[in-house]
């Protein structure tokens, strides 16, 4: 389940953008309208040009998304003809002058990706694993949170997409976004304090499970060819032993492949302090503690003890709700 | 494979830092071309005098005064190079240094262009007028450098040839009848028409001897990179130690293509080239930067931190001052690396051993210079000090050349077997070897270390030579000087060269064995500020001939 990893959902949704029809009065295509709506979306306050801007990114209005991104995917990029060995091509009778099929998207898409805490309610702990139904509920909860905090922006963007006309509530937006959902295959995680235990593949065991019956099958077959009709001591037919061992080899190979795939799909456990409120609190404490350290250099032990007590009281280390760094800004006040 | 270079086709300032070859004086001229044909005639006259990299004395005679020439993009445009050639030039060179101020940290990165329209107000007038659009008569087109030997040992005076060459240059311009003109506007008041530079001299009872110091009082220009074909094979084996790249536990020269166009580089590719390839081969790019040093501010900040550091660490003011200076730079003021001599008492012993404190000051200077030129001054690494207990990770030296510090396989922490930091003996300099830069240039300002203020003119006239200004110079300037993430320093900038208008800290880790806490310098101010400059192309002798003939692309 690559959507879920380390207690985060790596959400990817693709919403098809409406085609232009003769009944549309505006001279602007819907793809262009989506781009305009995205261009008007305020960015986070994290660059010289935006740090004093009056409006923050609407995604900063909730404390679940670590990262959010929207863009228009007009079409797939054509990479040129598929190369082929000329000898193979000649044998197959392919003429290099004939045009090949060019892959295209049937419509442009609005892509929305987000890296979010896999929780349904603010303050919940990050989960280790979730069933597909639970993941769906997490996505729906996030969609509802977005609707409640940035409905007008979502309307401005998604009203140019196919099937959005019916959406008029948080629940309907959640259902709509779920229809647009595609599985993420490459999640990325960057908060490790210490690396988790990865689900290493037991290579030796898997190879042994396949190789042992395979060797038995080959030996039994070789014995049969050399005229030995039964397995010494056991007295089994070498032919049937070879057949049975070959069957076990095939079966264990299939099981090993399925095991490897399932092993790869298992989500990693969440890292410590991986949820957004903890990350924001950590950023806050990091800034305040380095100030504190600089100010206290050379202080006497008594002063340091007293000041550190005051520091702990001020910063409330265990309290993720505050004081903390606000989302979407570059530094704590 | 070892490259053999056609040294007679390469300009001499690329492989040679003239200052180290006993040329302690320089004059840098900046010229404007008004007329293309006269400009080409001027180039033709100059190229016959250009000092090449041909070896002294076996292939050429050592001149009393060297001549080198380079061009800005606007200069090449003015000389009517073919469009095809100009289009092949790298973007950053076409844009010039001013347009890259945001990347280089020359402009306040917390302000937008509108909020900081007058960001270059402290630049010399010549550079303020350069590339402002519209009128081309103020643009810098050509850079010419003259480097001169000493007139006589013991005197801080250049040979007469320096003045003669200056006159020759003025005469050439006069003869061009307005076609080529030496631009004035150098210095705070803009009165000079060349940038003078000279080594800092020490006075020994009237005997003046050139030192390796710059005006903040650090020995400079020690660990320049070494590349294939640069030196005689007999010199290479020792020169490469600590100055090349580290592979399989050995030091090897860098690929020539890191500094010379038309040769394969460290990615085993030819750097991109403008057409025709002969035009760029054996050439290089150079950033000229006039770096002013705020000596008074530096001394003030250092004094304030000294008293605090002294009381926190319980050491004398002298030890505190010298240690802080070394921990900012990465070397003690005499050039001894912190990586090999990490503590003040060890440094004092080292100085005594090497005779740096010889009662005869001239002898002491000689001993120091001998050390600076030995392999010992460069033969050190950082992967055995990942936490910076000896040399702080954010120190100037570690930022400029990261050596083997950035090998991702390096282990951080204490080796349980030895109880000491991991040695990381197999660490390589893979992530460093594509960011090396040749430093050419000399200090400018008074030729002694007497009292200076922020307002007096002193600093270093730097020429940073590399095959790609973008990949090498700009990367180091942006990521390693003006930012600290590769060193786990967050936004902290280089303690010496960084802009400290917003980030004023430099962390000095302490070896836990000492039971001392780390120390954070927290009141840094901007000590070194750019006073202008631009990007230049240093053509080969072949390319100079092509420019002069006006036939760069015969096809």
Coordinates of C-alpha atoms in Angstrom, one line a residue, chain B residues 116-477:
Chain B
X116 CA 16.6 47.1 -2.7
X117 CA 17.0 49.0 -5.9
X118 CA 20.1 50.8 -4.8
X119 CA 21.8 47.6 -3.5
X120 CA 25.1 48.4 -5.3
X121 CA 25.6 51.8 -3.6
X122 CA 28.8 50.8 -2.0
X123 CA 30.4 49.5 -5.3
X124 CA 33.1 51.4 -7.0
X125 CA 31.7 53.9 -9.6
X126 CA 33.2 51.9 -12.5
X127 CA 31.2 48.8 -11.5
X128 CA 28.0 50.8 -10.7
X129 CA 28.1 52.3 -14.2
X130 CA 28.8 48.9 -15.8
X131 CA 25.9 47.1 -17.5
X132 CA 23.1 49.5 -16.6
X133 CA 21.6 49.3 -20.0
X134 CA 21.3 51.8 -22.8
X135 CA 24.7 53.6 -23.1
X136 CA 27.5 51.1 -23.8
X137 CA 30.3 53.7 -23.3
X138 CA 30.5 52.9 -19.6
X139 CA 30.5 49.1 -20.0
X140 CA 33.6 47.1 -19.0
X141 CA 34.7 45.2 -22.1
X142 CA 38.3 44.2 -21.5
X143 CA 40.3 43.3 -18.4
X144 CA 44.1 43.6 -18.6
X145 CA 46.4 42.6 -15.8
X146 CA 50.1 43.5 -15.3
X147 CA 52.0 41.6 -12.6
X148 CA 55.4 42.9 -11.7
X149 CA 58.4 41.5 -9.8
X150 CA 60.2 43.3 -7.0
X151 CA 62.6 46.0 -8.0
X152 CA 65.0 45.0 -5.3
X153 CA 64.8 42.6 -2.3
X154 CA 64.1 44.7 0.8
X155 CA 62.2 47.4 -1.0
X156 CA 58.4 47.4 -1.4
X157 CA 58.7 48.7 -5.0
X158 CA 57.9 47.1 -8.3
X159 CA 60.3 46.9 -11.3
X160 CA 60.2 49.8 -13.7
X161 CA 58.7 47.5 -16.3
X162 CA 55.3 47.9 -14.5
X163 CA 55.2 51.7 -15.2
X164 CA 56.6 51.1 -18.7
X165 CA 53.9 48.6 -19.6
X166 CA 51.3 50.9 -18.1
X167 CA 52.6 53.6 -20.5
X168 CA 52.6 51.2 -23.4
X169 CA 48.9 50.4 -22.6
X170 CA 48.0 54.1 -22.4
X171 CA 49.9 54.7 -25.7
X172 CA 48.0 51.9 -27.4
X173 CA 44.7 53.5 -26.3
X174 CA 45.8 56.9 -27.4
X175 CA 46.8 55.4 -30.8
X176 CA 43.4 53.8 -31.2
X177 CA 42.0 57.3 -31.4
X178 CA 39.1 56.8 -29.1
X179 CA 38.5 53.2 -30.3
X180 CA 39.7 51.8 -27.0
X181 CA 39.7 53.6 -23.7
X182 CA 40.9 52.9 -20.2
X183 CA 37.9 53.3 -17.8
X184 CA 38.3 55.3 -14.6
X185 CA 36.1 55.1 -11.6
X186 CA 38.1 52.7 -9.4
X187 CA 38.2 53.2 -5.7
X188 CA 35.7 54.8 -3.3
X189 CA 36.2 58.3 -4.9
X190 CA 36.4 56.8 -8.3
X191 CA 39.6 58.7 -9.2
X192 CA 41.9 55.8 -10.2
X193 CA 42.0 54.3 -13.7
X194 CA 43.5 51.0 -12.6
X195 CA 43.1 48.7 -9.6
X196 CA 46.5 48.5 -7.9
X197 CA 47.2 45.5 -5.8
X198 CA 50.2 44.3 -3.9
X199 CA 51.3 41.8 -1.3
X200 CA 51.4 43.0 2.3
X201 CA 55.0 43.7 3.3
X202 CA 56.5 43.3 6.7
X203 CA 59.2 45.8 7.8
X204 CA 62.5 44.4 9.3
X205 CA 64.6 47.4 10.3
X206 CA 63.9 49.1 7.0
X207 CA 64.1 45.9 5.0
X208 CA 60.6 45.3 3.5
X209 CA 59.7 41.7 2.6
X210 CA 56.5 40.5 1.0
X211 CA 54.4 38.2 3.2
X212 CA 51.5 35.8 2.5
X213 CA 49.1 37.9 4.6
X214 CA 45.9 39.7 3.6
X215 CA 44.6 42.7 5.5
X216 CA 42.6 40.9 8.2
X217 CA 45.9 39.3 9.2
X218 CA 45.5 35.8 7.8
X219 CA 48.0 33.9 5.7
X220 CA 46.3 33.5 2.3
X221 CA 46.5 31.6 -1.0
X222 CA 47.8 28.4 0.4
X223 CA 45.6 25.4 -0.8
X224 CA 45.0 26.2 -4.4
X225 CA 43.9 23.2 -6.5
X226 CA 46.3 21.3 -8.7
X227 CA 45.3 19.9 -12.1
X228 CA 46.8 17.6 -14.6
X229 CA 49.5 19.1 -16.7
X230 CA 49.7 22.2 -14.6
X231 CA 53.1 21.5 -13.1
X232 CA 56.3 19.7 -14.1
X233 CA 55.9 16.0 -13.4
X234 CA 58.8 16.3 -10.9
X235 CA 56.7 18.9 -8.9
X236 CA 53.4 17.2 -9.2
X237 CA 53.9 14.3 -6.8
X238 CA 54.3 16.6 -3.8
X239 CA 52.2 19.6 -5.0
X240 CA 49.1 17.4 -5.3
X241 CA 49.0 16.4 -1.7
X242 CA 46.0 18.1 -0.1
X243 CA 45.4 20.1 -3.2
X244 CA 44.1 17.6 -5.7
X245 CA 41.3 15.0 -5.2
X246 CA 41.3 12.1 -2.8
X247 CA 40.6 8.7 -4.3
X248 CA 41.4 5.3 -2.8
X249 CA 43.3 7.0 0.1
X250 CA 45.6 8.9 -2.4
X251 CA 45.9 12.4 -3.6
X252 CA 45.6 12.9 -7.4
X253 CA 45.6 16.0 -9.6
X254 CA 42.2 17.2 -10.7
X255 CA 41.1 16.8 -14.3
X256 CA 42.4 19.7 -16.5
X257 CA 38.8 20.3 -17.7
X258 CA 37.8 21.7 -14.4
X259 CA 39.8 24.8 -15.2
X260 CA 40.6 24.7 -18.9
X261 CA 37.9 24.5 -21.6
X262 CA 38.3 21.8 -24.3
X263 CA 39.7 19.2 -21.9
X264 CA 37.8 16.4 -20.1
X265 CA 36.6 17.3 -16.6
X266 CA 35.9 15.4 -13.5
X267 CA 32.6 14.0 -14.8
X268 CA 34.7 12.7 -17.7
X269 CA 32.9 14.9 -20.2
X270 CA 34.0 17.9 -22.2
X271 CA 32.6 21.1 -20.8
X272 CA 30.0 22.7 -23.1
X273 CA 31.7 24.9 -25.6
X274 CA 30.8 27.7 -28.0
X275 CA 31.5 27.2 -31.7
X276 CA 34.0 26.7 -33.1
X277 CA 35.6 24.5 -30.5
X278 CA 39.1 26.0 -31.2
X279 CA 37.8 29.3 -29.8
X280 CA 37.2 28.0 -26.4
X281 CA 39.9 25.3 -26.1
X282 CA 42.6 26.3 -23.6
X283 CA 40.5 29.2 -22.4
X284 CA 38.8 29.6 -19.1
X285 CA 36.3 31.8 -17.2
X286 CA 37.1 34.2 -14.4
X287 CA 35.1 36.2 -11.9
X288 CA 36.8 39.4 -11.0
X289 CA 35.7 40.5 -7.5
X290 CA 37.0 43.4 -5.5
X291 CA 36.5 42.3 -2.0
X292 CA 36.7 45.1 0.6
X293 CA 37.7 44.2 4.1
X294 CA 36.1 46.0 7.0
X295 CA 39.2 45.7 9.2
X296 CA 37.9 47.9 12.1
X297 CA 34.6 46.1 12.3
X298 CA 36.4 42.8 12.3
X299 CA 38.7 43.9 15.1
X300 CA 35.7 45.3 17.2
X301 CA 33.6 42.1 16.9
X302 CA 36.6 40.0 17.6
X303 CA 37.4 41.9 20.8
X304 CA 33.8 41.6 22.0
X305 CA 33.7 37.9 21.4
X306 CA 37.2 37.5 22.8
X307 CA 36.2 38.6 26.3
X308 CA 33.2 36.4 26.4
X309 CA 35.0 33.4 24.9
X310 CA 37.9 33.9 27.3
X311 CA 35.6 33.9 30.4
X312 CA 33.5 30.9 29.2
X313 CA 36.5 28.9 28.3
X314 CA 38.8 30.2 31.1
X315 CA 41.6 31.2 28.9
X316 CA 43.7 34.3 28.5
X317 CA 42.7 37.1 26.1
X318 CA 45.5 36.3 23.7
X319 CA 44.6 32.7 23.6
X320 CA 40.9 33.5 23.2
X321 CA 41.6 36.0 20.4
X322 CA 43.9 33.7 18.4
X323 CA 41.7 30.7 18.9
X324 CA 38.6 32.5 17.7
X325 CA 40.4 33.8 14.7
X326 CA 41.6 30.3 13.9
X327 CA 38.2 28.8 14.5
X328 CA 36.6 31.3 12.1
X329 CA 39.2 30.7 9.4
X330 CA 40.3 27.1 9.8
X331 CA 43.9 28.0 10.0
X332 CA 45.9 29.9 12.6
X333 CA 46.9 33.3 11.4
X334 CA 50.3 32.0 10.2
X335 CA 48.6 29.4 7.9
X336 CA 49.0 26.4 10.2
X337 CA 45.9 24.3 9.7
X338 CA 43.6 23.6 12.7
X339 CA 43.0 20.1 11.3
X340 CA 46.6 19.2 12.2
X341 CA 47.3 21.6 15.0
X342 CA 44.0 22.0 16.8
X343 CA 44.7 23.7 20.1
X344 CA 46.4 26.9 21.1
X345 CA 49.2 25.2 23.3
X346 CA 49.9 22.8 20.4
X347 CA 50.1 25.7 18.0
X348 CA 52.5 27.6 20.3
X349 CA 54.7 24.5 20.4
X350 CA 54.5 24.0 16.7
X351 CA 55.6 27.6 16.1
X352 CA 58.5 27.1 18.4
X353 CA 59.5 23.9 16.6
X354 CA 59.4 25.5 13.2
X355 CA 61.2 28.6 14.2
X356 CA 58.2 30.9 13.4
X357 CA 59.2 32.9 16.6
X358 CA 62.9 33.1 15.6
X359 CA 64.4 36.2 17.3
X360 CA 65.5 37.3 13.8
X361 CA 62.1 38.4 12.3
X362 CA 63.3 37.9 8.7
X363 CA 64.4 34.4 9.6
X364 CA 61.0 33.8 11.3
X365 CA 59.2 35.0 8.1
X366 CA 61.3 32.7 6.0
X367 CA 60.5 29.7 8.2
X368 CA 56.8 30.6 8.0
X369 CA 56.9 30.9 4.2
X370 CA 58.8 27.6 3.9
X371 CA 56.0 26.0 5.9
X372 CA 53.2 27.5 3.8
X373 CA 54.9 26.2 0.6
X374 CA 55.4 22.7 2.0
X375 CA 52.9 19.9 1.6
X376 CA 52.3 20.0 5.3
X377 CA 50.3 23.2 5.0
X378 CA 47.8 21.4 2.7
X379 CA 48.1 17.7 3.8
X380 CA 45.0 17.3 5.9
X381 CA 41.5 16.0 5.7
X382 CA 38.1 16.6 7.4
X383 CA 36.5 13.1 7.4
X384 CA 38.4 12.2 10.6
X385 CA 36.8 15.3 12.3
X386 CA 33.2 15.0 11.1
X387 CA 31.9 16.9 14.1
X388 CA 34.4 19.7 13.8
X389 CA 36.1 19.4 17.2
X390 CA 39.4 20.4 15.6
X391 CA 38.3 22.6 12.7
X392 CA 34.6 23.8 13.1
X393 CA 32.4 22.5 10.3
X394 CA 31.3 26.0 9.4
X395 CA 34.8 27.5 9.3
X396 CA 35.9 29.4 6.2
X397 CA 38.4 26.8 5.0
X398 CA 36.0 23.9 5.3
X399 CA 33.4 25.8 3.3
X400 CA 35.7 26.8 0.5
X401 CA 37.0 23.3 -0.1
X402 CA 35.1 20.5 1.7
X403 CA 37.8 17.9 0.9
X404 CA 36.5 14.5 2.0
X405 CA 33.9 15.8 4.5
X406 CA 30.9 15.3 2.2
X407 CA 31.4 11.7 1.4
X408 CA 28.0 10.3 2.2
X409 CA 29.4 7.1 3.7
X410 CA 31.4 9.0 6.3
X411 CA 30.4 7.9 9.9
X412 CA 29.7 10.6 12.5
X413 CA 30.3 10.0 16.2
X414 CA 32.7 8.0 18.3
X415 CA 34.3 4.8 17.1
X416 CA 33.6 2.3 20.0
X417 CA 36.9 0.5 19.2
X418 CA 39.1 3.5 19.7
X419 CA 36.9 5.8 21.8
X420 CA 37.8 8.5 19.3
X421 CA 35.9 10.1 16.3
X422 CA 35.7 7.7 13.3
X423 CA 38.7 8.0 11.0
X424 CA 36.7 7.4 7.8
X425 CA 40.0 6.5 6.2
X426 CA 38.5 5.6 2.8
X427 CA 36.6 8.8 2.4
X428 CA 36.8 10.4 -1.0
X429 CA 36.4 14.0 -2.3
X430 CA 33.8 13.1 -4.9
X431 CA 31.4 15.9 -4.0
X432 CA 34.2 18.4 -3.7
X433 CA 36.2 17.9 -6.9
X434 CA 33.7 19.5 -9.2
X435 CA 33.6 22.7 -7.1
X436 CA 37.2 23.7 -7.1
X437 CA 38.3 27.2 -8.2
X438 CA 41.7 28.6 -8.9
X439 CA 42.3 31.8 -6.8
X440 CA 44.3 34.4 -8.5
X441 CA 44.9 37.9 -7.3
X442 CA 46.5 39.9 -4.6
X443 CA 45.6 42.1 -1.7
X444 CA 45.0 45.8 -2.4
X445 CA 45.4 48.8 -0.2
X446 CA 48.4 49.9 1.8
X447 CA 51.3 47.5 1.5
X448 CA 51.6 47.1 5.3
X449 CA 49.5 46.0 8.2
X450 CA 49.3 49.4 9.9
X451 CA 46.1 50.7 11.4
X452 CA 43.1 50.7 9.0
X453 CA 39.5 51.5 9.3
X454 CA 36.4 50.3 7.4
X455 CA 36.6 53.5 5.3
X456 CA 40.2 53.1 4.1
X457 CA 40.7 51.1 0.9
X458 CA 41.9 47.6 1.6
X459 CA 40.9 44.1 0.7
X460 CA 41.6 41.5 -1.9
X461 CA 41.3 41.8 -5.7
X462 CA 40.2 38.3 -6.4
X463 CA 40.2 36.5 -9.7
X464 CA 38.4 33.2 -9.5
X465 CA 39.2 31.0 -12.4
X466 CA 37.2 27.9 -13.4
X467 CA 35.7 26.1 -16.4
X468 CA 32.1 26.9 -15.3
X469 CA 31.3 29.9 -13.3
X470 CA 27.8 28.5 -12.6
X471 CA 28.9 25.0 -11.4
X472 CA 32.0 26.1 -9.6
X473 CA 32.2 29.7 -8.5
X474 CA 28.5 30.5 -8.1
X475 CA 27.8 27.2 -6.4
X476 CA 30.5 27.7 -3.8
X477 CA 29.5 31.4 -3.3

